[in-house]
mmCIF file of C-alpha atoms and ligand atoms in Angstrom:
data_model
loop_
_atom_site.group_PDB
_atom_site.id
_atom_site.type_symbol
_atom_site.label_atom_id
_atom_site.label_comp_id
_atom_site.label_asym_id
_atom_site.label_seq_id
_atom_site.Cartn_x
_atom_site.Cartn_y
_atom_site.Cartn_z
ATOM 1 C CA UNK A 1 109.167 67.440 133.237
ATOM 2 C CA UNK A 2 106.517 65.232 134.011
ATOM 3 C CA UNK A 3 103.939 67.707 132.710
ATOM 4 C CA UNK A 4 105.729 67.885 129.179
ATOM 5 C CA UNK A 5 105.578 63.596 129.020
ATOM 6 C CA UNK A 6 101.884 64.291 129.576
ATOM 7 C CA UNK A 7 101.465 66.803 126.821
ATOM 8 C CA UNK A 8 103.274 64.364 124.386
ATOM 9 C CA UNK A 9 101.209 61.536 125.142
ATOM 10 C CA UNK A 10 98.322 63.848 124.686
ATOM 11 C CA UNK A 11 99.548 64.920 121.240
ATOM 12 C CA UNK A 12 100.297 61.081 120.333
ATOM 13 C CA UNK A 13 96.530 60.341 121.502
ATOM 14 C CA UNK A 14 95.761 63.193 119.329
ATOM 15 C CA UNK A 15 97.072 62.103 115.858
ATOM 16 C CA UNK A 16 96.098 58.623 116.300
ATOM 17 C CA UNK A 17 92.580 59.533 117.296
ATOM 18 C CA UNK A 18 92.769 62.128 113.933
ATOM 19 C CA UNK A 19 93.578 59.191 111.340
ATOM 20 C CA UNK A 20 91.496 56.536 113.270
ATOM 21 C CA UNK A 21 88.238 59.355 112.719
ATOM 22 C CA UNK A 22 89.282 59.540 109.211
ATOM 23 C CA UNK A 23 89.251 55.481 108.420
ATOM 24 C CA UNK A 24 86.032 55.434 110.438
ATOM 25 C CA UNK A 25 83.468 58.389 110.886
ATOM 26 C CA UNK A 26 81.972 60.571 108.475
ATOM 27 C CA UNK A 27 84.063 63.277 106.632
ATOM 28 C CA UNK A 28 83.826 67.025 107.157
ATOM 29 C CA UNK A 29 81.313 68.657 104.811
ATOM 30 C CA UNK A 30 83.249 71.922 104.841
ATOM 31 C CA UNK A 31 86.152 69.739 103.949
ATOM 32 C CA UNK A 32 84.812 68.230 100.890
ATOM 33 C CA UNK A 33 82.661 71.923 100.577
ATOM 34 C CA UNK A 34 86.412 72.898 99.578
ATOM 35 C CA UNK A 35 85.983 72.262 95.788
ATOM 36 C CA UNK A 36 81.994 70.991 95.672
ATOM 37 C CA UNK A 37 78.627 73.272 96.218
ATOM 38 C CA UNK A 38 76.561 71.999 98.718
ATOM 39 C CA UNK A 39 73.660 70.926 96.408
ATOM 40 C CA UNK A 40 76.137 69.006 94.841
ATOM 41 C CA UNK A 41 76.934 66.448 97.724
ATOM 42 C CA UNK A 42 73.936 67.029 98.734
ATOM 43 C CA UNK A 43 73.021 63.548 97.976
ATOM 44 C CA UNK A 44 76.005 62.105 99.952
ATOM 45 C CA UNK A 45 74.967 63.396 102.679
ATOM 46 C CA UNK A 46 74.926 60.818 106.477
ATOM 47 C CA UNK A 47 71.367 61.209 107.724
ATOM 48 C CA UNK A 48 72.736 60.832 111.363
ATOM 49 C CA UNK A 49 75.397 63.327 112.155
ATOM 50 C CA UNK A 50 75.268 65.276 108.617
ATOM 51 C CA UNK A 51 78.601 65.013 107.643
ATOM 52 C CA UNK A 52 79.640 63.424 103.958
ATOM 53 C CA UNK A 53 79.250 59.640 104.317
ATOM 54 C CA UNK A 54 82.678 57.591 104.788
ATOM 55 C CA UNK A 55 81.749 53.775 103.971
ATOM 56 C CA UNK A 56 77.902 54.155 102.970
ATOM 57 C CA UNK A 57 75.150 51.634 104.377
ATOM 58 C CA UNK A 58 71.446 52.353 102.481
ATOM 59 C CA UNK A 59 68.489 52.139 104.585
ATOM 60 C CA UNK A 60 65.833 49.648 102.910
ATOM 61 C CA UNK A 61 63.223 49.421 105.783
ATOM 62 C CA UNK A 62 59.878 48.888 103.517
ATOM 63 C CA UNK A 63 58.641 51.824 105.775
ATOM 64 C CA UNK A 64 60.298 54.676 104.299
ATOM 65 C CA UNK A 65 59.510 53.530 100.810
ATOM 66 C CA UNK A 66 57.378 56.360 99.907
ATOM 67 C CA UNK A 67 60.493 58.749 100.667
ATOM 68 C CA UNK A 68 62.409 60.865 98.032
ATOM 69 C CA UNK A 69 65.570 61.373 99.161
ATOM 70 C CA UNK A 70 68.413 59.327 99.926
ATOM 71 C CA UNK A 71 68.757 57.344 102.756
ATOM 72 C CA UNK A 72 72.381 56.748 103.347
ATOM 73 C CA UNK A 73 74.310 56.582 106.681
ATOM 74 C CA UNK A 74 77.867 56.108 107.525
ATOM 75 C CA UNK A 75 78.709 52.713 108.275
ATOM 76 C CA UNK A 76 80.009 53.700 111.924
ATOM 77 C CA UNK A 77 77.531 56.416 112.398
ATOM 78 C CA UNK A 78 74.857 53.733 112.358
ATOM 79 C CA UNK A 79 76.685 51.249 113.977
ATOM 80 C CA UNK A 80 76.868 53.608 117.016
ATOM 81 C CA UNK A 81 73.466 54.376 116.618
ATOM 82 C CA UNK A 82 71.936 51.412 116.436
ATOM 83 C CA UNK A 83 74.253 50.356 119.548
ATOM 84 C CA UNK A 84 72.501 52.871 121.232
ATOM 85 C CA UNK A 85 69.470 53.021 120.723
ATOM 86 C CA UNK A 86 68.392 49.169 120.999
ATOM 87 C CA UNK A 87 68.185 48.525 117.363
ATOM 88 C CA UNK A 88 65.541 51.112 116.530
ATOM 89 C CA UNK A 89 66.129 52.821 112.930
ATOM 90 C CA UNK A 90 67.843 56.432 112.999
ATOM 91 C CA UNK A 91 64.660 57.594 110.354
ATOM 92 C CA UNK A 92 61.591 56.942 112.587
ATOM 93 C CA UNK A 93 61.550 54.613 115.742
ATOM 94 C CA UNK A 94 61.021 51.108 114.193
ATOM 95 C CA UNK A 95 62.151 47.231 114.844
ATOM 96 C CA UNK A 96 64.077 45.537 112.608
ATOM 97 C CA UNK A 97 65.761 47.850 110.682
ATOM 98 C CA UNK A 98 67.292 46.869 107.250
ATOM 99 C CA UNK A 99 70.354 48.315 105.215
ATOM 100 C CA UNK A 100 73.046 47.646 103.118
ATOM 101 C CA UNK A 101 76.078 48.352 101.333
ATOM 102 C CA UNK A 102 75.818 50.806 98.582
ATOM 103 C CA UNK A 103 78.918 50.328 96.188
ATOM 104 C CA UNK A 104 77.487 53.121 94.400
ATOM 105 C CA UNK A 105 77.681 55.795 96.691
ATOM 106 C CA UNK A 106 80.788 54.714 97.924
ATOM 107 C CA UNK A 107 82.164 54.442 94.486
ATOM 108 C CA UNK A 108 80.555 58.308 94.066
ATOM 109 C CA UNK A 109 82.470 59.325 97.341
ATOM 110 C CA UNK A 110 85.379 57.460 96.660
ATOM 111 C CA UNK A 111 86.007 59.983 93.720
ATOM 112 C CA UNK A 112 85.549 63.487 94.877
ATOM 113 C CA UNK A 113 88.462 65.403 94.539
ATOM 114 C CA UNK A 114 89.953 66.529 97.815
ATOM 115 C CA UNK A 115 92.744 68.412 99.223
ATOM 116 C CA UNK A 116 94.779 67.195 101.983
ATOM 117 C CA UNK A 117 93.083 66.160 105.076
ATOM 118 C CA UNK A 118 96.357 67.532 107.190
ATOM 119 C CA UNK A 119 96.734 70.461 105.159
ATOM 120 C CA UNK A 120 92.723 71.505 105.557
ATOM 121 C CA UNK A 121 93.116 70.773 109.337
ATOM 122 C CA UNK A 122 95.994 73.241 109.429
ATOM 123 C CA UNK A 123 94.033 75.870 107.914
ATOM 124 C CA UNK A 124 91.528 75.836 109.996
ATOM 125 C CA UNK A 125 94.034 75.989 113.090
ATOM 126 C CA UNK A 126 95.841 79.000 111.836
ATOM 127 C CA UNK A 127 92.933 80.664 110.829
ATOM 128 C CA UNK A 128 91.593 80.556 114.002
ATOM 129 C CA UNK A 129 95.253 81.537 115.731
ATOM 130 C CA UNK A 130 95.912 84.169 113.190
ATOM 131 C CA UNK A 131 92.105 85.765 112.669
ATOM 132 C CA UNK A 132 92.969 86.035 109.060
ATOM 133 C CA UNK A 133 96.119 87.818 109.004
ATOM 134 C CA UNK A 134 96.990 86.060 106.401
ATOM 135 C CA UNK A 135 99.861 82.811 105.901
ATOM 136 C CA UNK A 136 102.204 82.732 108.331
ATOM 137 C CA UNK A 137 105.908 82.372 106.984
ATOM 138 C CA UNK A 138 107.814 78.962 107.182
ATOM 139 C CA UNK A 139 104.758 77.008 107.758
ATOM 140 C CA UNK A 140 105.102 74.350 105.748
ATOM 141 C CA UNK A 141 102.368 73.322 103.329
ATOM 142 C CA UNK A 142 100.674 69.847 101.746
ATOM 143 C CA UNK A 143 99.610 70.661 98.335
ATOM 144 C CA UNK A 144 97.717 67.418 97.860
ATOM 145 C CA UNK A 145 94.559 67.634 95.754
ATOM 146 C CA UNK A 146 93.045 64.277 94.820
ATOM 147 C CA UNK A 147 90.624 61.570 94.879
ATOM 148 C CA UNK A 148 89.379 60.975 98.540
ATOM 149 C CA UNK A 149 89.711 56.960 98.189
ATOM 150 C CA UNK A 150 93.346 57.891 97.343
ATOM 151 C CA UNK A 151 94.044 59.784 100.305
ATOM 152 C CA UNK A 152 95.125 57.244 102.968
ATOM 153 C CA UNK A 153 98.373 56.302 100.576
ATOM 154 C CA UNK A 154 99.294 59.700 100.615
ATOM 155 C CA UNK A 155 98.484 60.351 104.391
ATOM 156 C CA UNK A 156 100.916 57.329 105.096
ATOM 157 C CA UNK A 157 103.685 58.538 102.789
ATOM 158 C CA UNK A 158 104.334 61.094 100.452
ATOM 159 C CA UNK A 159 102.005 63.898 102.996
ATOM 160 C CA UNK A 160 104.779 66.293 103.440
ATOM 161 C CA UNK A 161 102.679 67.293 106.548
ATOM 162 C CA UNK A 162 103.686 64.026 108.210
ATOM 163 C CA UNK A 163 104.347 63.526 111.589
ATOM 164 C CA UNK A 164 107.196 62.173 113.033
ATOM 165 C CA UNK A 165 108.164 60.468 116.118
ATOM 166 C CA UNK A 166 110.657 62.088 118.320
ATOM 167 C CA UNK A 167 114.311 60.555 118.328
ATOM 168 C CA UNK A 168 113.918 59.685 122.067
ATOM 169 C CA UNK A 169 110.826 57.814 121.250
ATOM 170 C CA UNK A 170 112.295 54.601 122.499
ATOM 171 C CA UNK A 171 113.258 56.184 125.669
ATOM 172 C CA UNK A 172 109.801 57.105 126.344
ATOM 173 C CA UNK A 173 109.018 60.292 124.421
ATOM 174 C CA UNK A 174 105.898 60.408 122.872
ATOM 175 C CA UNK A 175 106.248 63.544 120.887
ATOM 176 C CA UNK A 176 105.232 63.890 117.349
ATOM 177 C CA UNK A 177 105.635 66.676 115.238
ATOM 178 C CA UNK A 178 106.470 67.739 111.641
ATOM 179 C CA UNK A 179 109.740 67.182 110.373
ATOM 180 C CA UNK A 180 111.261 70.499 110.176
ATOM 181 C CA UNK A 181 109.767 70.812 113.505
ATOM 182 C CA UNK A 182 111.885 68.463 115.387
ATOM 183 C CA UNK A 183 114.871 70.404 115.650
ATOM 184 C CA UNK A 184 113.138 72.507 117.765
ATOM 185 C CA UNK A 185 111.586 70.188 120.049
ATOM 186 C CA UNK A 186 115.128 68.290 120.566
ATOM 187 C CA UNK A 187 116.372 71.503 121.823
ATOM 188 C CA UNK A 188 113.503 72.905 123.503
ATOM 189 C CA UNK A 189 113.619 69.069 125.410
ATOM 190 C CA UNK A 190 117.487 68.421 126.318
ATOM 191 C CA UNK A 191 116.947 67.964 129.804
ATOM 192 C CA UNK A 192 113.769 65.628 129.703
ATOM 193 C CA UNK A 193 115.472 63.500 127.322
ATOM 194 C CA UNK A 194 118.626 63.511 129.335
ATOM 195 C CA UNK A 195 116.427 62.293 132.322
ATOM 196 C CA UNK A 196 114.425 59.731 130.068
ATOM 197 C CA UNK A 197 118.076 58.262 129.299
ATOM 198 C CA UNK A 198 118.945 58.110 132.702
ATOM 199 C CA UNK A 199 115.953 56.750 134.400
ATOM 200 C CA UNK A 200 116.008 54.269 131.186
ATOM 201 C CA UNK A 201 119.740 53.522 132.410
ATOM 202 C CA UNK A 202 118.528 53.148 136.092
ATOM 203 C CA UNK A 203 116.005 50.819 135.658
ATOM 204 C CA UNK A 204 118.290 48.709 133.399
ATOM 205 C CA UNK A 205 120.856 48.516 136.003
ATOM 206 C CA UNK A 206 118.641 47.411 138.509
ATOM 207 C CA UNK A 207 116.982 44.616 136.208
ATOM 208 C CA UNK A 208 120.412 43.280 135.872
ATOM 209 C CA UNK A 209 121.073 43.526 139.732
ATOM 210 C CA UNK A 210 117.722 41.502 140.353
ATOM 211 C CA UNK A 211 118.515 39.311 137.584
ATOM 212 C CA UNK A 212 122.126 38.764 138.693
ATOM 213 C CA UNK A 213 120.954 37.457 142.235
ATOM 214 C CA UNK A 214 118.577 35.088 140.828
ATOM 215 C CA UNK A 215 121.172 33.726 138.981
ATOM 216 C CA UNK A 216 123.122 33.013 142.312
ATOM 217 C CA UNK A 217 120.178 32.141 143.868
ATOM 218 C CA UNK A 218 119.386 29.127 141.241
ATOM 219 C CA UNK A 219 123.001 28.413 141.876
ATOM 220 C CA UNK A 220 122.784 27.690 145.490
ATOM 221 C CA UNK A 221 119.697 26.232 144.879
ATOM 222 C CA UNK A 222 121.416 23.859 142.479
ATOM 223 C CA UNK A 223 124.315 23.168 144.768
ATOM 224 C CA UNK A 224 121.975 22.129 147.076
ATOM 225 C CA UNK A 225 120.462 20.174 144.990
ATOM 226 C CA UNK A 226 123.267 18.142 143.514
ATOM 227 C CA UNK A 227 124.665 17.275 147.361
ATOM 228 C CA UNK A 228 120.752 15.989 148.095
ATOM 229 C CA UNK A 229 121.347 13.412 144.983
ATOM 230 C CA UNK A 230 124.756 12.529 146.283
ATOM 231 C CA UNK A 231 123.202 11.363 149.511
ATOM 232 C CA UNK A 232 120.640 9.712 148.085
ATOM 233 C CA UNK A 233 123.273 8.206 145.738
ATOM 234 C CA UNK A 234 125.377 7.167 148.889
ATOM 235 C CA UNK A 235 122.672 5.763 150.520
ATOM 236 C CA UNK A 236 121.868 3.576 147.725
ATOM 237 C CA UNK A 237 124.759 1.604 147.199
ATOM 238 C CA UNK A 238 125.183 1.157 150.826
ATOM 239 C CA UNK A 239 121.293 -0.566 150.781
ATOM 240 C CA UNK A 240 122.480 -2.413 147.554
ATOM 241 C CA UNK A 241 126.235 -3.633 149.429
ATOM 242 C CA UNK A 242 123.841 -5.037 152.500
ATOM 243 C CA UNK A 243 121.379 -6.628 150.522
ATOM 244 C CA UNK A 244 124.549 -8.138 148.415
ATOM 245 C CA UNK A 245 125.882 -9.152 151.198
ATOM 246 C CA UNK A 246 123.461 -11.372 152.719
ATOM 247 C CA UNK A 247 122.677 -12.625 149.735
ATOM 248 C CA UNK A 248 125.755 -13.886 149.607
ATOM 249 C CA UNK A 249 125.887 -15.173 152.675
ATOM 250 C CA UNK A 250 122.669 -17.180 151.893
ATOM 251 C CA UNK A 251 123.779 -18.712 149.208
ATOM 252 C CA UNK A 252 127.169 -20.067 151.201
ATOM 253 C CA UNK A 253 124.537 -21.432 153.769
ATOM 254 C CA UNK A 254 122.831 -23.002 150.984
ATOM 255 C CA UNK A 255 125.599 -24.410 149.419
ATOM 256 C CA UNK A 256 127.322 -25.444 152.896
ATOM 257 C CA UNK A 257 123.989 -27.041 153.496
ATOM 258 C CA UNK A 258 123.930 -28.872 150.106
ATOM 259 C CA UNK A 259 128.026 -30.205 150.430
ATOM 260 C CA UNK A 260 126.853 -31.849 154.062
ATOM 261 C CA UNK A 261 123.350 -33.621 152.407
ATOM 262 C CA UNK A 262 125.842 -34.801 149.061
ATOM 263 C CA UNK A 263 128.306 -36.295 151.686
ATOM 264 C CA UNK A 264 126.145 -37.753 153.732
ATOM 265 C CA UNK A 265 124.203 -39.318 150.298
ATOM 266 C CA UNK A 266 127.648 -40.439 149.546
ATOM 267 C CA UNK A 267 128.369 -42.268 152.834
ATOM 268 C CA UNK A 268 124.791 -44.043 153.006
ATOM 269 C CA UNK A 269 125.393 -45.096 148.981
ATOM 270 C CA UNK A 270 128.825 -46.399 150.074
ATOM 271 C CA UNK A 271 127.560 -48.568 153.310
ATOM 272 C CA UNK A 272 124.794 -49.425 150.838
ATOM 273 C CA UNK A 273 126.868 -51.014 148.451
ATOM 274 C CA UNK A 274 129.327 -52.607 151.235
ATOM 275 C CA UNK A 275 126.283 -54.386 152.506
ATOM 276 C CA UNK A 276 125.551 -55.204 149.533
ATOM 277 C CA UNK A 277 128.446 -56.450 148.321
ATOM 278 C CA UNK A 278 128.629 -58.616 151.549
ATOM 279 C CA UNK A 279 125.180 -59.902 150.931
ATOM 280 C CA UNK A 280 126.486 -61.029 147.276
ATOM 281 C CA UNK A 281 129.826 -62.610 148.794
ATOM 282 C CA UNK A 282 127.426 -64.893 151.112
ATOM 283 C CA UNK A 283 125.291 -65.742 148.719
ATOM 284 C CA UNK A 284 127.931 -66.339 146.160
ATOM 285 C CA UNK A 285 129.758 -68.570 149.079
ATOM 286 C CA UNK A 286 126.585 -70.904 149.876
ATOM 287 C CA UNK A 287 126.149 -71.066 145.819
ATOM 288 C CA UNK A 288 129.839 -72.608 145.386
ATOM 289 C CA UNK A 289 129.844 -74.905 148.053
ATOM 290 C CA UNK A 290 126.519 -76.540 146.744
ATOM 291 C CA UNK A 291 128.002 -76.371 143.433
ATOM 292 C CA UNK A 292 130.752 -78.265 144.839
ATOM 293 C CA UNK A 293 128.815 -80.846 146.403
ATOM 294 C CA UNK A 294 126.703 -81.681 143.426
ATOM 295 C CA UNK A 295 130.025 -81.923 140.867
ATOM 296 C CA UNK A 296 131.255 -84.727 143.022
ATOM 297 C CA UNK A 297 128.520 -86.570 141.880
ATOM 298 C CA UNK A 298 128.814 -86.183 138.345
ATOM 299 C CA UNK A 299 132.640 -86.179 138.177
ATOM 300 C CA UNK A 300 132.842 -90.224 138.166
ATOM 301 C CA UNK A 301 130.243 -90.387 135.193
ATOM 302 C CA UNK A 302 131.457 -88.022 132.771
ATOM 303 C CA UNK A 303 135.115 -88.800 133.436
ATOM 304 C CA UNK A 304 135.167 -91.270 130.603
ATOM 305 C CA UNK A 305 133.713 -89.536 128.158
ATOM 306 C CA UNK A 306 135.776 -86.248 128.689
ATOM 307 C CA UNK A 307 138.806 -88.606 128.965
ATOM 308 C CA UNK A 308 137.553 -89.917 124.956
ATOM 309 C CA UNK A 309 137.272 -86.479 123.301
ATOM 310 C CA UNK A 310 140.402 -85.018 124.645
ATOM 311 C CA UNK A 311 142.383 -88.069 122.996
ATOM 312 C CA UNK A 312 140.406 -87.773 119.690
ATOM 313 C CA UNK A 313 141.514 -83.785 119.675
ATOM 314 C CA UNK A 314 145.304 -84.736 120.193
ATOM 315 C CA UNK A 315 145.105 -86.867 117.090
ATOM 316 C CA UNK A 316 143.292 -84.532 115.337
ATOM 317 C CA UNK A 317 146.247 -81.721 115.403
ATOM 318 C CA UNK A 318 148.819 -84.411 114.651
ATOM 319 C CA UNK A 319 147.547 -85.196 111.291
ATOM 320 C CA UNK A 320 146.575 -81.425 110.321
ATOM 321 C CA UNK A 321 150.955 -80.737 110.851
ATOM 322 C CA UNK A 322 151.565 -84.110 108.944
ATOM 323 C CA UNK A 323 149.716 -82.845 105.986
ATOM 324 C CA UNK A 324 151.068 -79.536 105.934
ATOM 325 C CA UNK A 325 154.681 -81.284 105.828
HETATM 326 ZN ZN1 LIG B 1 77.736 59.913 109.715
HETATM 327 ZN ZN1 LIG B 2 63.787 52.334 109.117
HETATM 328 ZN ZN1 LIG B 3 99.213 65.889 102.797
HETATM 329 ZN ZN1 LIG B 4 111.186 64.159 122.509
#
C-alpha cells in the first residue's frame, strides 16, 4: 500500500516537473523536427544545451562581433549557466557578459507550428514499449497541431490528453492519469483508498478527542479562574467595610470633640456676658446715685420756670377747643 502512495507521488512529481520544463527550458528539437527540416530552425537553435530556444536572450558581448551565426540562448539555459559558472559567457570564457531579449526570435519561435507536446511525448513512450508494432488500440490520441505560443491554453484545457487527479485526491491520493484511465485505477486501488478514508477518519477522531479535552481543560481553567476573582472580590469589600468603618468612627470623634469645644465656648460666652452685665449694673448704679445727687441741686432753680410753661400749655389747649366750638 505504502509502495503504491509512493508511485503516485512519483507520477504527480512527474507531470508537474513535465509542464514546469515546458514553461522554462528549451524545447525538444525532434519535437519541433516534427513538421520543420533541421536547416530550417537551424537558426533557433540554444547555443548551450542545443535544443530550440524557449524565451530567447541574444548574446551582445563586443567579443564575438566578428561571428556569423546566431547567438541565442534560452533564457533559463543561461541563467543556469551563468549561475554556474561565476558569470563567465557560455561562447568563450569572458567577464561581463552582455545579452538581451530578442522579441524577434521569440516572435519567430512563438509561431512554429507544433503538435501536441502530450501527444509527441506519448509517441515516443509507445514507440519505445511497442518497437514499432504499430498503434496500440484504445489509446487515446491529442490531435493538436498549432502555434507553439498557443500551446499552454490548450495544455490547460481543451488537451484531450489531460491528466486528472484521482477522486481520492483529498484523502491523500496523488494519482494522476488520463480520463478514461481512471476507472481503472479506482478499481485497481479499492483497498488503498478504503485505508486512506479510514486513516483520514482516524486522525479526525482523534483531533476532536484532543480538541475536546482542551476545551474542558480551558473550562477548569476558567472555573478556577472566576473563584480567584471572587476572593479577590470578597476581600475587597471587606478592606473597603474596615476602612469605612473607622472612618466613621473618626469623624464621630471629631464631631464629639467639636460638640464639647462649642459647649464649652458657649459656657465661657455666657459667664462672659453675666460678668459683664454685672459690671454694667454697678456702673449703671454709681451713675444714678450721682445723678441723683447733682438733680437736688438744680431742682429748686428750675422749679419756677417748669412751673411757668406747664401753665402757659394748659391755656394753650383751652382756647384751641373754644375755637373749634
Ligand atoms: Zn537551452
Ligand atoms: Zn561573451
Ligand atoms: Zn493535447
Ligand atoms: Zn487514487
Amino acid at each position: 500500500m505504502k509502495q503504491t502512495t509512493e508511485e503516485n507521488s512519483k507520477d504527480e512529481a512527474k507531470t508537474e516537473a513535465t509542464l514546469l520544463s515546458f514553461e522554462q527550458s528549451c524545447f525538444n528539437k525532434d519535437w519541433i523536427l516534427r513538421f520543420y527540416s533541421q536547416e530550417y530552425i537551424q537558426h533557433f537553435i540554444c547555443l548551450i544545451c542545443k535544443q530550440v530556444t524557449n524565451n530567447p536572450m541574444e548574446m551582445e558581448c563586443p567579443q564575438h562581433e566578428a561571428m556569423d551565426e546566431t547567438l541565442i540562448a534560452g533564457e533559463n539555459c543561461l541563467k543556469l549557466f551563468l549561475k554556474n559558472h561565476n558569470n563567465s559567457c557560455p561562447i568563450q570564457p569572458h567577464d561581463n557578459c552582455q545579452y538581451s531579449k530578442s522579441n524577434v526570435a521569440r516572435r519567430q519561435i512563438g509561431d512554429l507550428t507544433v503538435m501536441c507536446i502530450r501527444q509527441f511525448d506519448q509517441e515516443l513512450k509507445t514507440s519505445n514499449e511497442t518497437e514499432g508494432e504499430g498503434e496500440t488500440p484504445g489509446v487515446i490520441k491529442c490531435e493538436f497541431k498549432g502555434k507553439l505560443k498557443d500551446l499552454n491554453t490548450h495544455l490547460m484545457s481543451e488537451c484531450s490528453l489531460n491528466l486528472i487527479h484521482c477522486w481520492f485526491k483529498p484523502f491523500g491520493c496523488n494519482h494522476m492519469c488520463l480520463n478514461q484511465n481512471l476507472k481503472d485505477h479506482l478499481i485497481a486501488n479499492m483497498k488503498l483508498h478504503f485505508d486512506l478514508v479510514t486513516q483520514l477518519l482516524q486522525s479526525m477522531k482523534q483531533e476532536i478527542q484532543l480538541k475536546d479535552s482542551l476545551v474542558k481543560q480551558m473550562e477548569r481553567d476558567s472555573q478556577q479562574e472566576l473563584l480567584k476573582y471572587r476572593a479577590d472580590i470578597e476581600m475587597i469589600k471587606k478592606e473597603f467595610n474596615d476602612k469605612e468603618k473607622k472612618i466613621l468612627s473618626n469623624h464621630e470623634k471629631i464631631v464629639k470633640s467639636l460638640e464639647e469645644k462649642n459647649s464649652k465656648l458657649i459656657q465661657d460666652y455666657e459667664q462672659l456676658i453675666q460678668t459683664l452685665n454685672h459690671q454694667y449694673d454697678e456702673e449703671k448704679r454709681e451713675t444714678n446715685e450721682k445723678e441723683i445727687n447733682q438733680s437736688h441741686t438744680l431742682l429748686s432753680s428750675t422749679f419756677a420756670f417748669d412751673l411757668f410753661r406747664s401753665s402757659s400749655n394748659l391755656l394753650k389747649t383751652f382756647t384751641e377747643h373754644t375755637m373749634v366750638n
